[in-house]
Every structure is written in C-alpha cells, then in structure tokens.
Amino acid sequence: MNDSTHPIEFCGLTHYYGDHCAIHELNLRVPRGSIFALLGRNGAGKSTALRCLLGLQEPTRGTTRVLGHDSHAMPPSLRNRIGFVSENHGLVGWMRVRHLIRFQAASFASFDANACREQVARLGISEKHRVSKLSRGQRAQLALALVIAQQPEVVVLDDPALGLDAVIRREFLETMIELIQEEGRTLLFTSHLLGDVERVCDHVAILDQGVLRVDAPLDVVKQRVTRVRAQFSDTPPDVPDPPGLVHAREFRNELSFTMLDGNGALEDQLRELGAREVQREPLSLEEIFVDYTSESRA
C-alpha cells in the first residue's frame, strides 16, 4: 500500500489479554491529511490499537503499518516522523520547560526549537516553570507544542484533552487544528468528548467491544444514520427489526429506531400499524455513537 495515500493502516489487527479479545480483526486505513477520530467506550480497544500502531505492544494477530512500514520494524528515522501525545501527556515533571525543549531538540534532528519557543510563549507558558507546576491544560498544550515542533508527518493523540475544563479544552482543540492543518499532517486521535470530536474531525471510526462498527467521513455518517420516531395512541405494537437497524427504543407510547440507510419502508410500516405521527430526524455524532455502542433494544 502506498504510504502517501494512507499513512496509517490496521490490517486484521487482533489482540487478546488472556481470554479477553480487546481488538478483533480491525481493518482500518487513515487517509493522508485527515483528522481521524477513533471512538469507543472504555475498554473498547482504542488504546490497545494505538499501542500496537506505535510498536509499543505486540498484536496477537495481524499487523499495523505507519508510513508504509510495519510498526514493529520501524527504524529510528521513521519514528522521528511520528508524534505521540498520551492521556497523561508523558512529560518529565522535574524539568523546567526550557530544559525540556532542549532535551527534545537533542532527541529529534528535525526539532524546531525556535518554533516551539514561539508557540510556548504564545500559549502564555513561561520557560522558567517546572513542568510539574503547570496546570493540566498547560501540560496538554506544551505536550502538543513539543510534538508539533518535532515536525512529524503523522500525529497520534490518545485522549489528551481528558480532564480539561471547557475553556481550556476549546483552546487546546483550536491549537491542535491550527498546528496540524498548517503542514497538512495526518492526525489520528481518540476522545470521549464527542461534541469536541464533531467540531474538529473529518473522518470517524467507532469501535464496539473491539469490533469496528463505523468507518466513514463524518458528513457521510451523519447523512446515512438517522432516527425514525413513531407515536401511537396506545401501547405500541411489536415491530420486527427492520433492515439497517442500529438501535431501537420504546418509551411509553413511542417507538424510536436508529437506522442506517433507511429508505422510507419503515415509516410506511409504522403508519400501517396505526402510528398517529411518524417523523425522521438527523442525529448528532454523540447520539450516533451512543446508539451504536448500546444494546440493540432498550
């Protein structure tokens, strides 16, 4: 596969922890230049997939590739082209910011120390401060600035905005998008903050118990997945699961069906069954995510 088209690939990735399957036959390709969100509930396999991708964990079966190379046979020169920020940001707490910048500059030949210092100053972070004295939001911003100064082609972020308040989170996201899009980099990130994801990503994948359920551009997902609501005068009748059903819910005298590629047949069926009102409505990414990762009937 040409790494210029898909710099990140998961090819039949499967990983077990003992008898527990964390990832099952994951096949996923991330287009170059995309902002790609990998979503899932806690324990869905997101972090396992990223660790395998970065060569930090050996898969049980399958392979992962970055920039055309097997993740577990990457030369140092290739690792310099990949940036990673974890949930805990991975910064050395006892260092002062200026020392951390020097350390990174010595570690990566492509590191742009001047650009990093400019970005740190723009964020209002003093180089004199120890990393341990920075707020969680400042550490997140600093970690991102350090990674971008490395000038990677691929950036992987594992829920780095977790625990930040709304204002700091917005600032972090705006910085992230500005720095990523500036150079046309490819970004793969995980997050539990689905409103934020919807604001910034252009492609989304959803894992449910280690299985890939959704993989498409965000606008396509929102176009194809909709909800049909039907209200009845009395207790709703039993309705067999229609083709394309993602999730169904009954509440009092209302039936709700989240559908993939509904063609109108369900609405006609519900009217024939006595529904006094039937309507189809669009969904937010959060609503789509919840319905894909919930039980099929509720």
PDB file of C-alpha atoms in Angstrom:
ATOM      1  CA  MET A   1       0.000   0.000   0.000  1.00  0.00           C
ATOM      2  CA  ASN A   2       1.296   3.441  -0.900  1.00  0.00           C
ATOM      3  CA  ASP A   3       2.031   5.278   2.340  1.00  0.00           C
ATOM      4  CA  SER A   4       1.438   8.616   0.586  1.00  0.00           C
ATOM      5  CA  THR A   5      -2.286   7.753   0.393  1.00  0.00           C
ATOM      6  CA  HIS A   6      -2.854   6.012   3.732  1.00  0.00           C
ATOM      7  CA  PRO A   7      -0.013   6.679   6.191  1.00  0.00           C
ATOM      8  CA  ILE A   8      -1.772   4.678   8.950  1.00  0.00           C
ATOM      9  CA  GLU A   9      -3.114   1.143   8.432  1.00  0.00           C
ATOM     10  CA  PHE A  10      -4.567  -1.554  10.665  1.00  0.00           C
ATOM     11  CA  CYS A  11      -4.584  -4.875   8.812  1.00  0.00           C
ATOM     12  CA  GLY A  12      -6.590  -7.621  10.521  1.00  0.00           C
ATOM     13  CA  LEU A  13      -5.359  -6.431  13.923  1.00  0.00           C
ATOM     14  CA  THR A  14      -6.388  -8.795  16.719  1.00  0.00           C
ATOM     15  CA  HIS A  15      -5.205  -8.637  20.314  1.00  0.00           C
ATOM     16  CA  TYR A  16      -6.046 -10.774  23.344  1.00  0.00           C
ATOM     17  CA  TYR A  17      -5.393 -10.163  27.036  1.00  0.00           C
ATOM     18  CA  GLY A  18      -5.577 -13.733  28.285  1.00  0.00           C
ATOM     19  CA  ASP A  19      -9.005 -14.972  27.163  1.00  0.00           C
ATOM     20  CA  HIS A  20     -10.348 -11.476  26.574  1.00  0.00           C
ATOM     21  CA  CYS A  21     -10.369 -10.214  22.985  1.00  0.00           C
ATOM     22  CA  ALA A  22      -9.649  -6.469  23.101  1.00  0.00           C
ATOM     23  CA  ILE A  23      -9.463  -5.999  19.322  1.00  0.00           C
ATOM     24  CA  HIS A  24     -10.962  -8.336  16.710  1.00  0.00           C
ATOM     25  CA  GLU A  25      -9.901  -8.244  13.046  1.00  0.00           C
ATOM     26  CA  LEU A  26      -9.549  -4.470  12.839  1.00  0.00           C
ATOM     27  CA  ASN A  27      -9.100  -3.287   9.255  1.00  0.00           C
ATOM     28  CA  LEU A  28      -8.787   0.466   9.038  1.00  0.00           C
ATOM     29  CA  ARG A  29      -6.909   2.955   6.845  1.00  0.00           C
ATOM     30  CA  VAL A  30      -6.412   6.605   7.704  1.00  0.00           C
ATOM     31  CA  PRO A  31      -6.198   8.936   4.670  1.00  0.00           C
ATOM     32  CA  ARG A  32      -3.282  11.326   4.446  1.00  0.00           C
ATOM     33  CA  GLY A  33      -4.096  14.831   5.693  1.00  0.00           C
ATOM     34  CA  SER A  34      -7.228  13.736   7.552  1.00  0.00           C
ATOM     35  CA  ILE A  35      -8.276  14.478  11.121  1.00  0.00           C
ATOM     36  CA  PHE A  36      -9.444  10.996  12.043  1.00  0.00           C
ATOM     37  CA  ALA A  37     -11.294  10.208  15.296  1.00  0.00           C
ATOM     38  CA  LEU A  38     -11.189   6.678  16.720  1.00  0.00           C
ATOM     39  CA  LEU A  39     -14.100   6.370  19.144  1.00  0.00           C
ATOM     40  CA  GLY A  40     -15.321   3.764  21.594  1.00  0.00           C
ATOM     41  CA  ARG A  41     -16.455   3.278  25.162  1.00  0.00           C
ATOM     42  CA  ASN A  42     -13.958   2.497  27.927  1.00  0.00           C
ATOM     43  CA  GLY A  43     -12.478  -0.907  27.190  1.00  0.00           C
ATOM     44  CA  ALA A  44     -13.482  -0.842  23.515  1.00  0.00           C
ATOM     45  CA  GLY A  45      -9.871  -1.334  22.400  1.00  0.00           C
ATOM     46  CA  LYS A  46      -8.853   2.177  21.340  1.00  0.00           C
ATOM     47  CA  SER A  47      -5.685   2.459  23.410  1.00  0.00           C
ATOM     48  CA  THR A  48      -4.706  -1.119  22.581  1.00  0.00           C
ATOM     49  CA  ALA A  49      -4.999  -0.303  18.880  1.00  0.00           C
ATOM     50  CA  LEU A  50      -2.819   2.801  19.294  1.00  0.00           C
ATOM     51  CA  ARG A  51      -0.182   0.948  21.312  1.00  0.00           C
ATOM     52  CA  CYS A  52       0.038  -1.702  18.590  1.00  0.00           C
ATOM     53  CA  LEU A  53       0.206   1.006  15.932  1.00  0.00           C
ATOM     54  CA  LEU A  54       3.116   2.716  17.686  1.00  0.00           C
ATOM     55  CA  GLY A  55       5.009  -0.528  18.166  1.00  0.00           C
ATOM     56  CA  LEU A  56       4.569  -0.434  21.942  1.00  0.00           C
ATOM     57  CA  GLN A  57       2.584  -3.680  22.057  1.00  0.00           C
ATOM     58  CA  GLU A  58       2.825  -6.852  20.005  1.00  0.00           C
ATOM     59  CA  PRO A  59      -0.517  -7.886  18.460  1.00  0.00           C
ATOM     60  CA  THR A  60      -1.804 -11.429  18.765  1.00  0.00           C
ATOM     61  CA  ARG A  61      -2.532 -11.474  15.040  1.00  0.00           C
ATOM     62  CA  GLY A  62      -2.485  -9.039  12.169  1.00  0.00           C
ATOM     63  CA  THR A  63      -0.267  -6.055  11.502  1.00  0.00           C
ATOM     64  CA  THR A  64      -0.187  -2.291  11.786  1.00  0.00           C
ATOM     65  CA  ARG A  65       1.684  -0.002   9.424  1.00  0.00           C
ATOM     66  CA  VAL A  66       2.830   3.606   9.664  1.00  0.00           C
ATOM     67  CA  LEU A  67       4.141   5.451   6.602  1.00  0.00           C
ATOM     68  CA  GLY A  68       4.384   2.148   4.765  1.00  0.00           C
ATOM     69  CA  HIS A  69       6.421   0.322   7.433  1.00  0.00           C
ATOM     70  CA  ASP A  70       5.472  -2.438   9.849  1.00  0.00           C
ATOM     71  CA  SER A  71       5.028  -0.840  13.276  1.00  0.00           C
ATOM     72  CA  HIS A  72       7.267  -3.427  14.902  1.00  0.00           C
ATOM     73  CA  ALA A  73      10.167  -2.961  12.486  1.00  0.00           C
ATOM     74  CA  MET A  74      10.420   0.811  12.404  1.00  0.00           C
ATOM     75  CA  PRO A  75      13.904   2.325  12.084  1.00  0.00           C
ATOM     76  CA  PRO A  76      14.724   5.363  14.268  1.00  0.00           C
ATOM     77  CA  SER A  77      14.479   7.644  11.248  1.00  0.00           C
ATOM     78  CA  LEU A  78      10.841   6.620  10.801  1.00  0.00           C
ATOM     79  CA  ARG A  79       9.985   7.152  14.461  1.00  0.00           C
ATOM     80  CA  ASN A  80      11.158  10.754  14.074  1.00  0.00           C
ATOM     81  CA  ARG A  81       8.317  11.208  11.581  1.00  0.00           C
ATOM     82  CA  ILE A  82       5.654  10.167  14.142  1.00  0.00           C
ATOM     83  CA  GLY A  83       4.445  12.326  17.028  1.00  0.00           C
ATOM     84  CA  PHE A  84       2.530  10.950  20.013  1.00  0.00           C
ATOM     85  CA  VAL A  85       0.749  12.557  22.975  1.00  0.00           C
ATOM     86  CA  SER A  86      -0.799  10.261  25.583  1.00  0.00           C
ATOM     87  CA  GLU A  87      -3.649  10.914  28.011  1.00  0.00           C
ATOM     88  CA  ASN A  88      -1.085  11.726  30.724  1.00  0.00           C
ATOM     89  CA  HIS A  89       0.999  13.810  28.281  1.00  0.00           C
ATOM     90  CA  GLY A  90       4.255  11.962  29.088  1.00  0.00           C
ATOM     91  CA  LEU A  91       6.253  14.990  30.247  1.00  0.00           C
ATOM     92  CA  VAL A  92       9.154  14.866  32.706  1.00  0.00           C
ATOM     93  CA  GLY A  93       7.792  16.672  35.771  1.00  0.00           C
ATOM     94  CA  TRP A  94      11.050  17.755  37.394  1.00  0.00           C
ATOM     95  CA  MET A  95      12.321  19.533  34.264  1.00  0.00           C
ATOM     96  CA  ARG A  96      11.808  23.197  33.591  1.00  0.00           C
ATOM     97  CA  VAL A  97      10.111  23.997  30.303  1.00  0.00           C
ATOM     98  CA  ARG A  98      13.286  25.395  28.724  1.00  0.00           C
ATOM     99  CA  HIS A  99      15.227  22.243  29.658  1.00  0.00           C
ATOM    100  CA  LEU A 100      12.504  20.048  28.189  1.00  0.00           C
ATOM    101  CA  ILE A 101      12.673  21.965  24.912  1.00  0.00           C
ATOM    102  CA  ARG A 102      16.466  21.487  24.812  1.00  0.00           C
ATOM    103  CA  PHE A 103      16.070  17.806  25.587  1.00  0.00           C
ATOM    104  CA  GLN A 104      13.599  17.328  22.742  1.00  0.00           C
ATOM    105  CA  ALA A 105      15.826  19.299  20.374  1.00  0.00           C
ATOM    106  CA  ALA A 106      18.708  16.935  21.166  1.00  0.00           C
ATOM    107  CA  SER A 107      16.466  13.894  20.666  1.00  0.00           C
ATOM    108  CA  PHE A 108      14.976  14.773  17.272  1.00  0.00           C
ATOM    109  CA  ALA A 109      17.087  16.016  14.380  1.00  0.00           C
ATOM    110  CA  SER A 110      14.105  17.760  12.817  1.00  0.00           C
ATOM    111  CA  PHE A 111      13.032  19.523  16.035  1.00  0.00           C
ATOM    112  CA  ASP A 112      12.393  23.257  15.508  1.00  0.00           C
ATOM    113  CA  ALA A 113      13.300  24.739  18.902  1.00  0.00           C
ATOM    114  CA  ASN A 114      12.607  28.327  17.879  1.00  0.00           C
ATOM    115  CA  ALA A 115       9.129  27.479  16.628  1.00  0.00           C
ATOM    116  CA  CYS A 116       8.462  25.569  19.846  1.00  0.00           C
ATOM    117  CA  ARG A 117       9.555  28.516  21.999  1.00  0.00           C
ATOM    118  CA  GLU A 118       7.348  30.865  19.992  1.00  0.00           C
ATOM    119  CA  GLN A 119       4.352  28.570  20.433  1.00  0.00           C
ATOM    120  CA  VAL A 120       5.006  28.143  24.163  1.00  0.00           C
ATOM    121  CA  ALA A 121       5.225  31.917  24.608  1.00  0.00           C
ATOM    122  CA  ARG A 122       2.032  32.364  22.611  1.00  0.00           C
ATOM    123  CA  LEU A 123       0.296  29.956  24.976  1.00  0.00           C
ATOM    124  CA  GLY A 124       1.407  32.046  27.954  1.00  0.00           C
ATOM    125  CA  ILE A 125       3.677  29.334  29.373  1.00  0.00           C
ATOM    126  CA  SER A 126       6.907  30.543  30.990  1.00  0.00           C
ATOM    127  CA  GLU A 127      10.030  28.569  30.090  1.00  0.00           C
ATOM    128  CA  LYS A 128      11.215  29.079  33.673  1.00  0.00           C
ATOM    129  CA  HIS A 129       8.427  26.965  35.187  1.00  0.00           C
ATOM    130  CA  ARG A 130       8.848  23.347  36.170  1.00  0.00           C
ATOM    131  CA  VAL A 131       6.568  21.049  34.236  1.00  0.00           C
ATOM    132  CA  SER A 132       5.126  19.684  37.497  1.00  0.00           C
ATOM    133  CA  LYS A 133       3.927  23.189  38.430  1.00  0.00           C
ATOM    134  CA  LEU A 134       1.945  23.670  35.228  1.00  0.00           C
ATOM    135  CA  SER A 135      -1.812  23.145  35.138  1.00  0.00           C
ATOM    136  CA  ARG A 136      -3.174  20.095  33.337  1.00  0.00           C
ATOM    137  CA  GLY A 137      -4.287  22.343  30.484  1.00  0.00           C
ATOM    138  CA  GLN A 138      -0.826  23.902  30.178  1.00  0.00           C
ATOM    139  CA  ARG A 139       0.804  20.466  30.167  1.00  0.00           C
ATOM    140  CA  ALA A 140      -1.529  19.353  27.388  1.00  0.00           C
ATOM    141  CA  GLN A 141      -0.704  22.438  25.336  1.00  0.00           C
ATOM    142  CA  LEU A 142       3.023  22.038  25.997  1.00  0.00           C
ATOM    143  CA  ALA A 143       2.967  18.360  25.007  1.00  0.00           C
ATOM    144  CA  LEU A 144       1.263  19.256  21.726  1.00  0.00           C
ATOM    145  CA  ALA A 145       3.726  22.089  21.029  1.00  0.00           C
ATOM    146  CA  LEU A 146       6.672  19.752  21.626  1.00  0.00           C
ATOM    147  CA  VAL A 147       5.262  17.109  19.307  1.00  0.00           C
ATOM    148  CA  ILE A 148       4.496  19.565  16.501  1.00  0.00           C
ATOM    149  CA  ALA A 149       7.993  21.101  16.801  1.00  0.00           C
ATOM    150  CA  GLN A 150       9.295  17.618  16.047  1.00  0.00           C
ATOM    151  CA  GLN A 151       7.744  18.217  12.573  1.00  0.00           C
ATOM    152  CA  PRO A 152       6.137  14.768  12.285  1.00  0.00           C
ATOM    153  CA  GLU A 153       4.134  13.630   9.291  1.00  0.00           C
ATOM    154  CA  VAL A 154       1.775  11.605  11.482  1.00  0.00           C
ATOM    155  CA  VAL A 155       0.418  12.695  14.887  1.00  0.00           C
ATOM    156  CA  VAL A 156      -1.317  10.271  17.270  1.00  0.00           C
ATOM    157  CA  LEU A 157      -3.192  11.655  20.282  1.00  0.00           C
ATOM    158  CA  ASP A 158      -4.703   9.358  22.922  1.00  0.00           C
ATOM    159  CA  ASP A 159      -7.399  11.442  24.659  1.00  0.00           C
ATOM    160  CA  PRO A 160      -5.016  14.314  25.570  1.00  0.00           C
ATOM    161  CA  ALA A 161      -7.845  16.755  26.420  1.00  0.00           C
ATOM    162  CA  LEU A 162      -9.388  14.452  29.037  1.00  0.00           C
ATOM    163  CA  GLY A 163      -9.944  16.281  32.323  1.00  0.00           C
ATOM    164  CA  LEU A 164      -9.612  19.785  30.920  1.00  0.00           C
ATOM    165  CA  ASP A 165     -12.337  22.338  31.551  1.00  0.00           C
ATOM    166  CA  ALA A 166     -14.421  23.594  28.632  1.00  0.00           C
ATOM    167  CA  VAL A 167     -12.459  26.804  28.020  1.00  0.00           C
ATOM    168  CA  ILE A 168      -9.019  25.162  28.106  1.00  0.00           C
ATOM    169  CA  ARG A 169     -10.317  22.277  26.007  1.00  0.00           C
ATOM    170  CA  ARG A 170     -11.503  24.657  23.308  1.00  0.00           C
ATOM    171  CA  GLU A 171      -8.138  26.412  23.314  1.00  0.00           C
ATOM    172  CA  PHE A 172      -6.372  23.060  23.046  1.00  0.00           C
ATOM    173  CA  LEU A 173      -8.554  21.969  20.129  1.00  0.00           C
ATOM    174  CA  GLU A 174      -8.061  25.239  18.285  1.00  0.00           C
ATOM    175  CA  THR A 175      -4.298  24.968  18.750  1.00  0.00           C
ATOM    176  CA  MET A 176      -4.376  21.343  17.634  1.00  0.00           C
ATOM    177  CA  ILE A 177      -6.277  22.077  14.434  1.00  0.00           C
ATOM    178  CA  GLU A 178      -4.170  25.110  13.581  1.00  0.00           C
ATOM    179  CA  LEU A 179      -0.886  23.255  14.019  1.00  0.00           C
ATOM    180  CA  ILE A 180      -1.999  20.066  12.301  1.00  0.00           C
ATOM    181  CA  GLN A 181      -3.575  21.688   9.260  1.00  0.00           C
ATOM    182  CA  GLU A 182      -0.722  24.171   8.883  1.00  0.00           C
ATOM    183  CA  GLU A 183       1.508  21.473   7.415  1.00  0.00           C
ATOM    184  CA  GLY A 184      -1.095  19.044   6.094  1.00  0.00           C
ATOM    185  CA  ARG A 185      -0.234  16.413   8.671  1.00  0.00           C
ATOM    186  CA  THR A 186      -2.298  13.301   9.357  1.00  0.00           C
ATOM    187  CA  LEU A 187      -3.926  13.182  12.791  1.00  0.00           C
ATOM    188  CA  LEU A 188      -5.377  10.098  14.486  1.00  0.00           C
ATOM    189  CA  PHE A 189      -6.910  10.784  17.884  1.00  0.00           C
ATOM    190  CA  THR A 190      -9.176   9.268  20.491  1.00  0.00           C
ATOM    191  CA  SER A 191     -11.539  11.209  22.735  1.00  0.00           C
ATOM    192  CA  HIS A 192     -14.538  10.725  24.999  1.00  0.00           C
ATOM    193  CA  LEU A 193     -15.661  14.309  24.340  1.00  0.00           C
ATOM    194  CA  LEU A 194     -17.896  13.738  21.360  1.00  0.00           C
ATOM    195  CA  GLY A 195     -19.053  17.322  20.975  1.00  0.00           C
ATOM    196  CA  ASP A 196     -15.414  18.315  20.545  1.00  0.00           C
ATOM    197  CA  VAL A 197     -14.822  15.465  18.110  1.00  0.00           C
ATOM    198  CA  GLU A 198     -17.730  16.581  15.953  1.00  0.00           C
ATOM    199  CA  ARG A 199     -16.282  20.097  15.768  1.00  0.00           C
ATOM    200  CA  VAL A 200     -12.862  19.076  14.509  1.00  0.00           C
ATOM    201  CA  CYS A 201     -12.773  15.654  12.810  1.00  0.00           C
ATOM    202  CA  ASP A 202     -13.487  14.919   9.159  1.00  0.00           C
ATOM    203  CA  HIS A 203     -13.477  11.109   9.452  1.00  0.00           C
ATOM    204  CA  VAL A 204     -14.753   8.859  12.239  1.00  0.00           C
ATOM    205  CA  ALA A 205     -14.432   5.216  13.234  1.00  0.00           C
ATOM    206  CA  ILE A 206     -16.381   3.601  16.086  1.00  0.00           C
ATOM    207  CA  LEU A 207     -15.206   0.507  17.959  1.00  0.00           C
ATOM    208  CA  ASP A 208     -17.682  -1.529  19.976  1.00  0.00           C
ATOM    209  CA  GLN A 209     -16.187  -4.262  22.169  1.00  0.00           C
ATOM    210  CA  GLY A 210     -13.160  -4.470  19.912  1.00  0.00           C
ATOM    211  CA  VAL A 211     -15.168  -4.670  16.665  1.00  0.00           C
ATOM    212  CA  LEU A 212     -15.247  -1.890  14.068  1.00  0.00           C
ATOM    213  CA  ARG A 213     -18.844  -0.728  13.583  1.00  0.00           C
ATOM    214  CA  VAL A 214     -18.412   2.544  11.674  1.00  0.00           C
ATOM    215  CA  ASP A 215     -15.702   3.830   9.332  1.00  0.00           C
ATOM    216  CA  ALA A 216     -16.593   6.786   7.107  1.00  0.00           C
ATOM    217  CA  PRO A 217     -16.269  10.545   6.651  1.00  0.00           C
ATOM    218  CA  LEU A 218     -18.233  12.337   9.370  1.00  0.00           C
ATOM    219  CA  ASP A 219     -20.621  14.025   6.934  1.00  0.00           C
ATOM    220  CA  VAL A 220     -21.416  10.651   5.349  1.00  0.00           C
ATOM    221  CA  VAL A 221     -22.094   9.059   8.746  1.00  0.00           C
ATOM    222  CA  LYS A 222     -24.484  11.861   9.708  1.00  0.00           C
ATOM    223  CA  GLN A 223     -26.236  11.626   6.357  1.00  0.00           C
ATOM    224  CA  ARG A 224     -26.688   7.849   6.437  1.00  0.00           C
ATOM    225  CA  VAL A 225     -27.605   7.348  10.116  1.00  0.00           C
ATOM    226  CA  THR A 226     -30.943   8.887  11.134  1.00  0.00           C
ATOM    227  CA  ARG A 227     -33.706   8.237  13.652  1.00  0.00           C
ATOM    228  CA  VAL A 228     -37.351   7.383  12.954  1.00  0.00           C
ATOM    229  CA  ARG A 229     -39.837   8.216  15.716  1.00  0.00           C
ATOM    230  CA  ALA A 230     -43.406   6.938  15.802  1.00  0.00           C
ATOM    231  CA  GLN A 231     -46.098   7.901  18.298  1.00  0.00           C
ATOM    232  CA  PHE A 232     -49.133   5.739  18.972  1.00  0.00           C
ATOM    233  CA  SER A 233     -52.352   6.472  20.820  1.00  0.00           C
ATOM    234  CA  ASP A 234     -51.947   3.335  22.964  1.00  0.00           C
ATOM    235  CA  THR A 235     -49.191   0.833  23.735  1.00  0.00           C
ATOM    236  CA  PRO A 236     -47.026   0.463  20.610  1.00  0.00           C
ATOM    237  CA  PRO A 237     -47.257  -2.825  18.678  1.00  0.00           C
ATOM    238  CA  ASP A 238     -44.355  -5.241  18.302  1.00  0.00           C
ATOM    239  CA  VAL A 239     -42.280  -4.346  15.242  1.00  0.00           C
ATOM    240  CA  PRO A 240     -39.750  -6.846  13.824  1.00  0.00           C
ATOM    241  CA  ASP A 241     -36.228  -5.482  13.498  1.00  0.00           C
ATOM    242  CA  PRO A 242     -36.122  -3.690  10.137  1.00  0.00           C
ATOM    243  CA  PRO A 243     -33.132  -3.969   7.758  1.00  0.00           C
ATOM    244  CA  GLY A 244     -30.446  -1.474   8.704  1.00  0.00           C
ATOM    245  CA  LEU A 245     -31.467  -1.246  12.366  1.00  0.00           C
ATOM    246  CA  VAL A 246     -28.772   0.196  14.623  1.00  0.00           C
ATOM    247  CA  HIS A 247     -30.796   0.666  17.804  1.00  0.00           C
ATOM    248  CA  ALA A 248     -34.436   0.530  18.884  1.00  0.00           C
ATOM    249  CA  ARG A 249     -36.087   2.012  21.947  1.00  0.00           C
ATOM    250  CA  GLU A 250     -39.613   2.016  23.360  1.00  0.00           C
ATOM    251  CA  PHE A 251     -40.824   4.671  25.793  1.00  0.00           C
ATOM    252  CA  ARG A 252     -44.468   4.867  26.792  1.00  0.00           C
ATOM    253  CA  ASN A 253     -46.435   5.244  23.539  1.00  0.00           C
ATOM    254  CA  GLU A 254     -43.398   5.999  21.349  1.00  0.00           C
ATOM    255  CA  LEU A 255     -41.088   3.786  19.297  1.00  0.00           C
ATOM    256  CA  SER A 256     -37.687   5.048  18.191  1.00  0.00           C
ATOM    257  CA  PHE A 257     -35.470   3.391  15.566  1.00  0.00           C
ATOM    258  CA  THR A 258     -31.952   4.493  14.700  1.00  0.00           C
ATOM    259  CA  MET A 259     -31.412   3.376  11.116  1.00  0.00           C
ATOM    260  CA  LEU A 260     -28.592   3.014   8.631  1.00  0.00           C
ATOM    261  CA  ASP A 261     -29.698   3.948   5.119  1.00  0.00           C
ATOM    262  CA  GLY A 262     -33.430   3.989   5.817  1.00  0.00           C
ATOM    263  CA  ASN A 263     -35.449   4.116   2.587  1.00  0.00           C
ATOM    264  CA  GLY A 264     -38.893   5.070   3.921  1.00  0.00           C
ATOM    265  CA  ALA A 265     -40.221   1.499   4.195  1.00  0.00           C
ATOM    266  CA  LEU A 266     -40.148   1.609   7.995  1.00  0.00           C
ATOM    267  CA  GLU A 267     -42.194   4.810   8.095  1.00  0.00           C
ATOM    268  CA  ASP A 268     -44.814   3.226   5.828  1.00  0.00           C
ATOM    269  CA  GLN A 269     -44.924   0.109   8.011  1.00  0.00           C
ATOM    270  CA  LEU A 270     -45.367   2.136  11.199  1.00  0.00           C
ATOM    271  CA  ARG A 271     -48.238   4.105   9.692  1.00  0.00           C
ATOM    272  CA  GLU A 272     -49.902   0.850   8.637  1.00  0.00           C
ATOM    273  CA  LEU A 273     -49.539  -0.362  12.241  1.00  0.00           C
ATOM    274  CA  GLY A 274     -51.527   2.652  13.454  1.00  0.00           C
ATOM    275  CA  ALA A 275     -48.908   5.284  14.283  1.00  0.00           C
ATOM    276  CA  ARG A 276     -50.578   8.685  14.538  1.00  0.00           C
ATOM    277  CA  GLU A 277     -47.304  10.528  13.885  1.00  0.00           C
ATOM    278  CA  VAL A 278     -44.079   9.381  12.184  1.00  0.00           C
ATOM    279  CA  GLN A 279     -41.023  11.509  11.580  1.00  0.00           C
ATOM    280  CA  ARG A 280     -37.386  11.058  10.594  1.00  0.00           C
ATOM    281  CA  GLU A 281     -34.738  13.271  12.228  1.00  0.00           C
ATOM    282  CA  PRO A 282     -30.986  13.847  11.939  1.00  0.00           C
ATOM    283  CA  LEU A 283     -28.644  12.886  14.767  1.00  0.00           C
ATOM    284  CA  SER A 284     -25.574  14.364  16.374  1.00  0.00           C
ATOM    285  CA  LEU A 285     -22.359  12.342  16.456  1.00  0.00           C
ATOM    286  CA  GLU A 286     -22.898  11.746  20.174  1.00  0.00           C
ATOM    287  CA  GLU A 287     -26.367  10.281  19.558  1.00  0.00           C
ATOM    288  CA  ILE A 288     -24.998   8.077  16.762  1.00  0.00           C
ATOM    289  CA  PHE A 289     -22.157   6.889  18.977  1.00  0.00           C
ATOM    290  CA  VAL A 290     -24.458   6.061  21.909  1.00  0.00           C
ATOM    291  CA  ASP A 291     -26.832   4.064  19.733  1.00  0.00           C
ATOM    292  CA  TYR A 292     -24.051   2.117  18.003  1.00  0.00           C
ATOM    293  CA  THR A 293     -22.484   1.145  21.324  1.00  0.00           C
ATOM    294  CA  SER A 294     -25.699   0.366  23.250  1.00  0.00           C
ATOM    295  CA  GLU A 295     -27.799  -2.784  23.241  1.00  0.00           C
ATOM    296  CA  SER A 296     -29.860  -3.105  20.054  1.00  0.00           C
ATOM    297  CA  ARG A 297     -33.100  -2.877  22.023  1.00  0.00           C
ATOM    298  CA  ALA A 298     -33.779  -0.675  25.044  1.00  0.00           C
TER     299      ALA A 298
END
